Short mmCIF file of C-alpha atoms in Angstrom, two decimals:
data_model
loop_
_atom_site.label_atom_id
_atom_site.label_comp_id
_atom_site.label_asym_id
_atom_site.label_seq_id
_atom_site.Cartn_x
_atom_site.Cartn_y
_atom_site.Cartn_z
CA MET H 1 0.00 0.00 0.00
CA ASN H 2 1.28 3.43 -0.96
CA ARG H 3 1.41 5.58 2.18
CA LEU H 4 2.64 8.85 0.73
CA LEU H 5 1.42 12.16 2.13
CA SER H 6 2.19 15.24 0.03
CA ILE H 7 2.24 18.25 2.31
CA ALA H 8 2.56 22.03 1.98
CA ALA H 9 3.56 23.95 5.10
CA VAL H 10 2.91 27.69 4.90
CA GLN H 11 5.20 30.03 6.85
CA ALA H 12 3.20 33.26 6.84
CA ALA H 13 2.31 36.16 9.10
CA PRO H 14 -1.03 35.85 10.90
CA ARG H 15 -4.11 37.17 9.18
CA PRO H 16 -6.08 39.75 11.22
CA ALA H 17 -8.94 38.11 13.10
CA GLU H 18 -11.41 40.45 11.39
CA ALA H 19 -10.03 39.79 7.87
CA ASP H 20 -12.36 38.62 5.11
CA PRO H 21 -12.19 34.78 5.04
CA ASP H 22 -12.40 34.90 1.26
CA GLY H 23 -8.82 36.22 1.27
CA PHE H 24 -7.59 33.09 3.04
CA ALA H 25 -9.59 30.89 0.68
CA ALA H 26 -7.97 32.61 -2.31
CA GLU H 27 -4.51 32.02 -0.83
CA VAL H 28 -5.16 28.30 -0.38
CA GLU H 29 -6.62 28.01 -3.86
CA ARG H 30 -3.56 29.70 -5.35
CA LEU H 31 -1.20 27.44 -3.37
CA LEU H 32 -2.92 24.32 -4.67
CA ALA H 33 -2.93 25.62 -8.23
CA GLU H 34 0.82 26.16 -8.01
CA ASN H 35 1.43 22.86 -6.22
CA PRO H 36 -0.89 20.28 -7.78
CA GLY H 37 -1.07 16.97 -6.02
CA THR H 38 -0.83 18.46 -2.53
CA ARG H 39 -2.99 16.45 -0.11
CA MET H 40 -2.46 18.40 3.13
CA VAL H 41 -2.01 22.15 3.71
CA VAL H 42 -0.69 23.28 7.11
CA HIS H 43 -0.63 26.80 8.60
CA PRO H 44 0.89 28.28 11.79
CA GLU H 45 -0.65 28.78 15.21
CA MET H 46 -3.32 31.52 15.35
CA HIS H 47 -2.97 32.10 11.62
CA LEU H 48 -6.59 33.19 11.25
CA CYS H 49 -6.78 35.01 14.59
CA GLY H 50 -4.03 37.59 14.38
CA VAL H 51 -4.22 40.43 16.89
CA ASP H 52 -2.41 43.75 17.23
CA ALA H 53 0.96 42.69 18.63
CA GLY H 54 1.69 46.28 19.64
CA ALA H 55 -1.36 46.50 21.89
CA ALA H 56 -0.33 44.11 24.64
CA ALA H 57 -2.84 45.56 27.11
CA GLY H 58 -5.75 44.73 24.80
CA ARG H 59 -4.49 41.42 23.44
CA HIS H 60 -6.68 39.31 25.72
CA GLU H 61 -9.75 41.31 24.75
CA GLN H 62 -8.94 40.91 21.06
CA LEU H 63 -8.61 37.15 21.44
CA GLU H 64 -11.89 37.01 23.34
CA ALA H 65 -13.57 38.95 20.56
CA ALA H 66 -12.20 36.56 17.92
CA ALA H 67 -13.37 33.41 19.74
CA GLU H 68 -16.08 31.23 18.20
CA PRO H 69 -17.48 27.82 19.13
CA LEU H 70 -16.66 24.84 16.95
CA ASP H 71 -20.16 24.97 15.46
CA GLY H 72 -19.71 28.64 14.54
CA PRO H 73 -19.39 30.29 11.12
CA ARG H 74 -15.58 30.12 11.00
CA VAL H 75 -15.48 26.33 11.25
CA ARG H 76 -18.37 25.93 8.81
CA ARG H 77 -16.59 28.14 6.26
CA LEU H 78 -13.30 26.26 6.63
CA ALA H 79 -15.04 22.91 6.27
CA GLU H 80 -16.69 24.11 3.08
CA LEU H 81 -13.33 25.30 1.76
CA ALA H 82 -11.65 21.94 2.42
CA GLY H 83 -14.53 20.14 0.75
CA ASP H 84 -14.58 22.43 -2.26
CA LEU H 85 -10.83 21.97 -2.77
CA GLY H 86 -10.76 18.27 -1.87
CA VAL H 87 -7.77 18.67 0.44
CA TRP H 88 -6.79 18.08 4.05
CA LEU H 89 -6.82 21.61 5.45
CA LEU H 90 -5.02 22.34 8.73
CA PRO H 91 -5.45 26.13 9.05
CA GLY H 92 -3.39 26.41 12.24
CA SER H 93 -5.09 27.08 15.54
CA VAL H 94 -7.91 29.46 16.37
CA THR H 95 -9.44 30.96 19.48
CA GLU H 96 -12.28 28.66 20.45
CA ARG H 97 -15.18 29.59 22.73
CA GLY H 98 -15.80 26.60 24.96
CA GLU H 99 -19.11 25.19 26.11
CA ARG H 100 -18.93 27.18 29.37
CA GLY H 101 -17.46 30.33 27.91
CA GLU H 102 -13.80 29.26 28.22
CA LEU H 103 -11.13 30.48 25.81
CA PHE H 104 -9.10 27.71 24.14
CA ASN H 105 -6.24 27.70 21.65
CA THR H 106 -7.51 25.01 19.29
CA ALA H 107 -5.90 23.37 16.26
CA LEU H 108 -8.26 22.18 13.54
CA ALA H 109 -8.13 19.56 10.79
CA PHE H 110 -10.67 19.43 7.97
CA SER H 111 -11.04 16.46 5.65
CA PRO H 112 -11.35 16.56 1.84
CA GLU H 113 -15.00 15.61 2.36
CA GLY H 114 -15.63 18.95 4.06
CA ARG H 115 -15.96 17.89 7.67
CA LEU H 116 -14.15 18.81 10.88
CA ALA H 117 -12.03 15.67 11.35
CA ALA H 118 -10.19 16.72 14.52
CA SER H 119 -9.82 19.55 17.01
CA TYR H 120 -7.13 19.79 19.67
CA ARG H 121 -7.03 22.24 22.57
CA LYS H 122 -3.50 23.26 23.52
CA VAL H 123 -2.60 21.42 26.71
CA PHE H 124 0.33 23.67 27.64
CA PRO H 125 -0.48 27.35 27.01
CA TRP H 126 2.59 29.58 27.37
CA ARG H 127 1.98 31.15 30.75
CA PRO H 128 1.59 33.84 31.89
CA TYR H 129 1.42 35.37 28.41
CA GLU H 130 -1.39 33.24 26.96
CA PRO H 131 -4.86 33.52 28.49
CA TYR H 132 -6.14 30.13 27.38
CA VAL H 133 -7.64 27.37 29.48
CA PRO H 134 -5.54 24.18 29.01
CA GLY H 135 -6.97 21.30 27.03
CA ASP H 136 -7.44 17.97 28.75
CA ARG H 137 -6.58 15.37 26.11
CA PHE H 138 -4.22 14.48 23.27
CA VAL H 139 -5.62 14.15 19.75
CA VAL H 140 -4.80 12.09 16.68
CA PHE H 141 -6.79 11.66 13.48
CA GLU H 142 -6.77 9.18 10.63
CA VAL H 143 -5.89 10.02 7.04
CA PRO H 144 -7.64 7.03 5.46
CA GLY H 145 -5.36 4.70 3.56
CA THR H 146 -2.26 6.63 4.64
CA GLY H 147 -1.76 6.83 8.41
CA ARG H 148 -2.38 8.74 11.58
CA VAL H 149 -1.54 12.37 12.38
CA GLY H 150 -1.27 13.97 15.82
CA PHE H 151 -1.45 17.59 16.95
CA SER H 152 0.72 19.59 19.29
CA ILE H 153 0.71 23.38 19.46
CA CYS H 154 3.84 25.51 19.94
CA TYR H 155 4.87 25.30 23.63
CA ASP H 156 3.54 21.72 23.79
CA SER H 157 6.79 20.70 22.10
CA TRP H 158 8.71 21.56 25.29
CA PHE H 159 6.88 18.78 27.13
CA PRO H 160 8.07 15.35 25.91
CA GLU H 161 4.95 13.73 27.31
CA VAL H 162 2.92 15.21 24.45
CA ALA H 163 4.88 13.73 21.55
CA ARG H 164 5.31 10.44 23.42
CA HIS H 165 1.57 10.07 23.96
CA LEU H 166 0.79 10.99 20.35
CA ALA H 167 3.19 8.31 19.11
CA TRP H 168 1.69 5.83 21.57
CA MET H 169 -1.73 6.70 20.15
CA GLY H 170 -0.44 5.74 16.71
CA ALA H 171 0.64 9.09 15.26
CA GLU H 172 3.26 8.75 12.53
CA VAL H 173 3.27 12.48 11.83
CA ILE H 174 3.09 15.22 14.48
CA VAL H 175 1.91 18.58 13.17
CA ASN H 176 3.11 21.41 15.41
CA PRO H 177 1.67 24.83 14.46
CA VAL H 178 3.71 27.58 16.09
CA GLU H 179 3.60 31.33 16.66
CA THR H 180 6.95 31.88 18.33
CA THR H 181 7.84 35.53 18.64
CA SER H 182 10.68 35.10 21.14
CA ASP H 183 14.36 34.18 20.97
CA ASP H 184 13.79 30.51 21.80
CA ARG H 185 13.00 29.41 18.25
CA GLU H 186 16.57 28.12 18.14
CA GLN H 187 15.72 25.68 20.93
CA GLU H 188 12.39 24.73 19.32
CA VAL H 189 14.22 23.64 16.17
CA VAL H 190 16.28 21.28 18.34
CA LEU H 191 13.13 20.05 20.09
CA ALA H 192 11.43 19.29 16.76
CA ARG H 193 14.33 17.03 15.86
CA ALA H 194 14.52 15.50 19.33
CA ASN H 195 10.80 14.70 19.46
CA ALA H 196 11.08 13.08 16.03
CA ILE H 197 14.11 11.01 17.08
CA VAL H 198 12.89 9.69 20.42
CA ASN H 199 9.45 8.79 19.07
CA GLN H 200 10.44 7.81 15.50
CA VAL H 201 7.84 10.04 13.87
CA PHE H 202 7.77 12.81 11.29
CA VAL H 203 7.47 16.29 12.83
CA VAL H 204 6.11 19.26 10.87
CA SER H 205 6.80 22.46 12.84
CA VAL H 206 5.27 25.50 11.10
CA ASN H 207 6.02 28.90 12.61
CA ALA H 208 4.56 32.29 11.76
CA ALA H 209 6.59 34.56 9.53
CA GLY H 210 7.85 38.00 10.47
CA PRO H 211 7.29 40.60 11.61
CA VAL H 212 5.24 38.62 14.16
CA GLY H 213 6.97 35.21 14.24
CA ARG H 214 10.59 34.12 14.05
CA GLY H 215 9.99 31.64 11.22
CA ARG H 216 12.47 28.79 10.71
CA SER H 217 9.75 26.25 9.98
CA LEU H 218 10.99 22.73 9.32
CA ILE H 219 10.00 19.18 8.43
CA VAL H 220 11.88 16.39 10.22
CA ASP H 221 11.95 12.69 9.41
CA PRO H 222 11.65 9.79 11.93
CA GLU H 223 15.43 9.68 12.38
CA GLY H 224 15.67 13.38 13.15
CA LEU H 225 17.03 14.43 9.75
CA VAL H 226 15.76 17.77 8.47
CA ARG H 227 14.01 17.23 5.15
CA ALA H 228 13.05 20.86 4.52
CA GLU H 229 13.67 24.08 6.43
CA CYS H 230 13.08 27.81 6.17
CA PRO H 231 16.37 29.60 6.93
CA ASP H 232 14.81 32.77 8.32
CA ALA H 233 11.55 34.54 9.21
CA GLY H 234 10.51 35.52 5.71
CA PRO H 235 7.29 34.24 4.11
CA ALA H 236 7.97 30.80 2.68
CA LEU H 237 6.44 27.51 1.61
CA LEU H 238 7.84 24.10 2.47
CA THR H 239 6.66 21.22 0.29
CA ASP H 240 7.47 17.58 0.80
CA VAL H 241 6.13 14.08 0.28
CA LEU H 242 6.22 12.09 3.51
CA ASP H 243 6.54 8.34 3.10
CA LEU H 244 4.86 7.01 6.24
CA ASP H 245 6.32 3.58 5.55
CA HIS H 246 9.61 5.19 6.60
CA VAL H 247 8.22 5.24 10.15
CA THR H 248 7.65 1.51 9.93
CA ARG H 249 11.16 0.91 8.55
CA VAL H 250 12.84 2.98 11.27
CA ARG H 251 10.87 1.30 14.05
CA THR H 252 11.60 -2.13 12.58
CA HIS H 253 15.32 -1.70 11.81
CA GLY H 254 16.19 1.06 14.27
CA THR H 255 17.26 4.69 14.09
CA ALA H 256 20.54 4.68 12.16
CA GLY H 257 19.98 0.92 12.00
CA THR H 258 20.55 0.69 15.74
CA ASN H 259 17.96 2.00 18.20
CA ARG H 260 14.47 0.51 18.56
CA MET H 261 13.00 2.30 21.56
CA TRP H 262 9.50 0.95 20.99
CA GLU H 263 10.90 -2.59 21.31
CA GLN H 264 12.67 -1.88 24.60
CA PHE H 265 10.42 -3.97 26.83
CA THR H 266 9.17 -7.53 26.88
CA ASP H 267 5.92 -8.67 28.42
CA ALA H 268 7.95 -10.37 31.15
CA ASP H 269 9.47 -7.07 32.35
CA ALA H 270 8.07 -5.55 35.52
CA PRO H 271 6.18 -2.23 35.26
CA ILE H 272 8.19 0.89 36.01
CA GLU H 273 6.57 3.26 38.47
CA LEU H 274 6.37 6.93 37.47
CA PRO H 275 5.77 8.86 40.71
CA LEU H 276 5.64 12.20 38.90
CA TYR H 277 2.49 11.05 37.08
CA ARG H 278 1.16 8.71 39.76
CA GLY H 279 1.29 6.11 37.02
CA ARG H 280 3.62 3.60 35.41
CA ILE H 281 5.14 2.30 32.21
CA ASP H 282 3.49 -1.04 31.53
CA PRO H 283 5.74 -3.12 29.24
CA ARG H 284 2.66 -4.86 27.82
CA SER H 285 1.32 -1.58 26.41
CA TRP H 286 4.63 0.04 25.40
CA ARG H 287 3.84 -0.05 21.71
CA PRO H 288 2.71 2.59 19.20
CA GLY H 289 -0.98 2.30 18.48
CA SER H 290 -1.67 0.38 21.67
CA CYS H 291 -3.84 3.16 23.08
CA PRO H 292 -7.35 1.77 23.71
CA GLY H 293 -9.77 3.24 21.18
#
């Protein structure tokens, strides 16, 4: 079975939250016209919910004003766009209004059939700067006939538990939309490679372009090798074709033909207690895709 996923990662400055959605639709249409065969289009964190970066005092209020529930007009319009174009559309994250009025930073994935296939609320908002309520679960979604994709958002990448759980849930690609405006993008580039290496997954880390973001988006393979990278913060497009069978090969034969972390344990090994989490590593479930459900 061919498990190729052609992807286009857009490094661009955020669009103002009040901008006409038709402008975004036109951009995606133009991208696909120039890159025929693309199956998945990925944008940075908060790409459709840009706020005035110079008005720090009113940033929270602007984000509140931009928030919509997942059954609101923004999601309906994006679903229609994905369906019209017949593409997997990952438009970055948006401000979501929760069921009880909460404010979430939520990544979205729309299928080529025009439906909301997955939504993920950022578990680790960057405090104290971000006003969001943390999400309470990790999220993966199926690209039928190809494989499974997991979400993390920006600062989530600093917490190895996120990527580990996504891989355990069967993710072979982790999409990490980012809006990093600070000097730590250098470290995030290292983390993208590290999370790919220790979990043997592809990582697609897409940052916002300047003047808001620091750019340096990149696509990393399951052995930590950089397949494509933006050298700076300028607007850019990364295109690649991910062979998800490469994940299988690396996990079977080892990173650099050596390391097979997912084969570390046998069923005869005793569980390892993890006091930090009040849990344990159970050797019998230490396998990608072993997550119940």
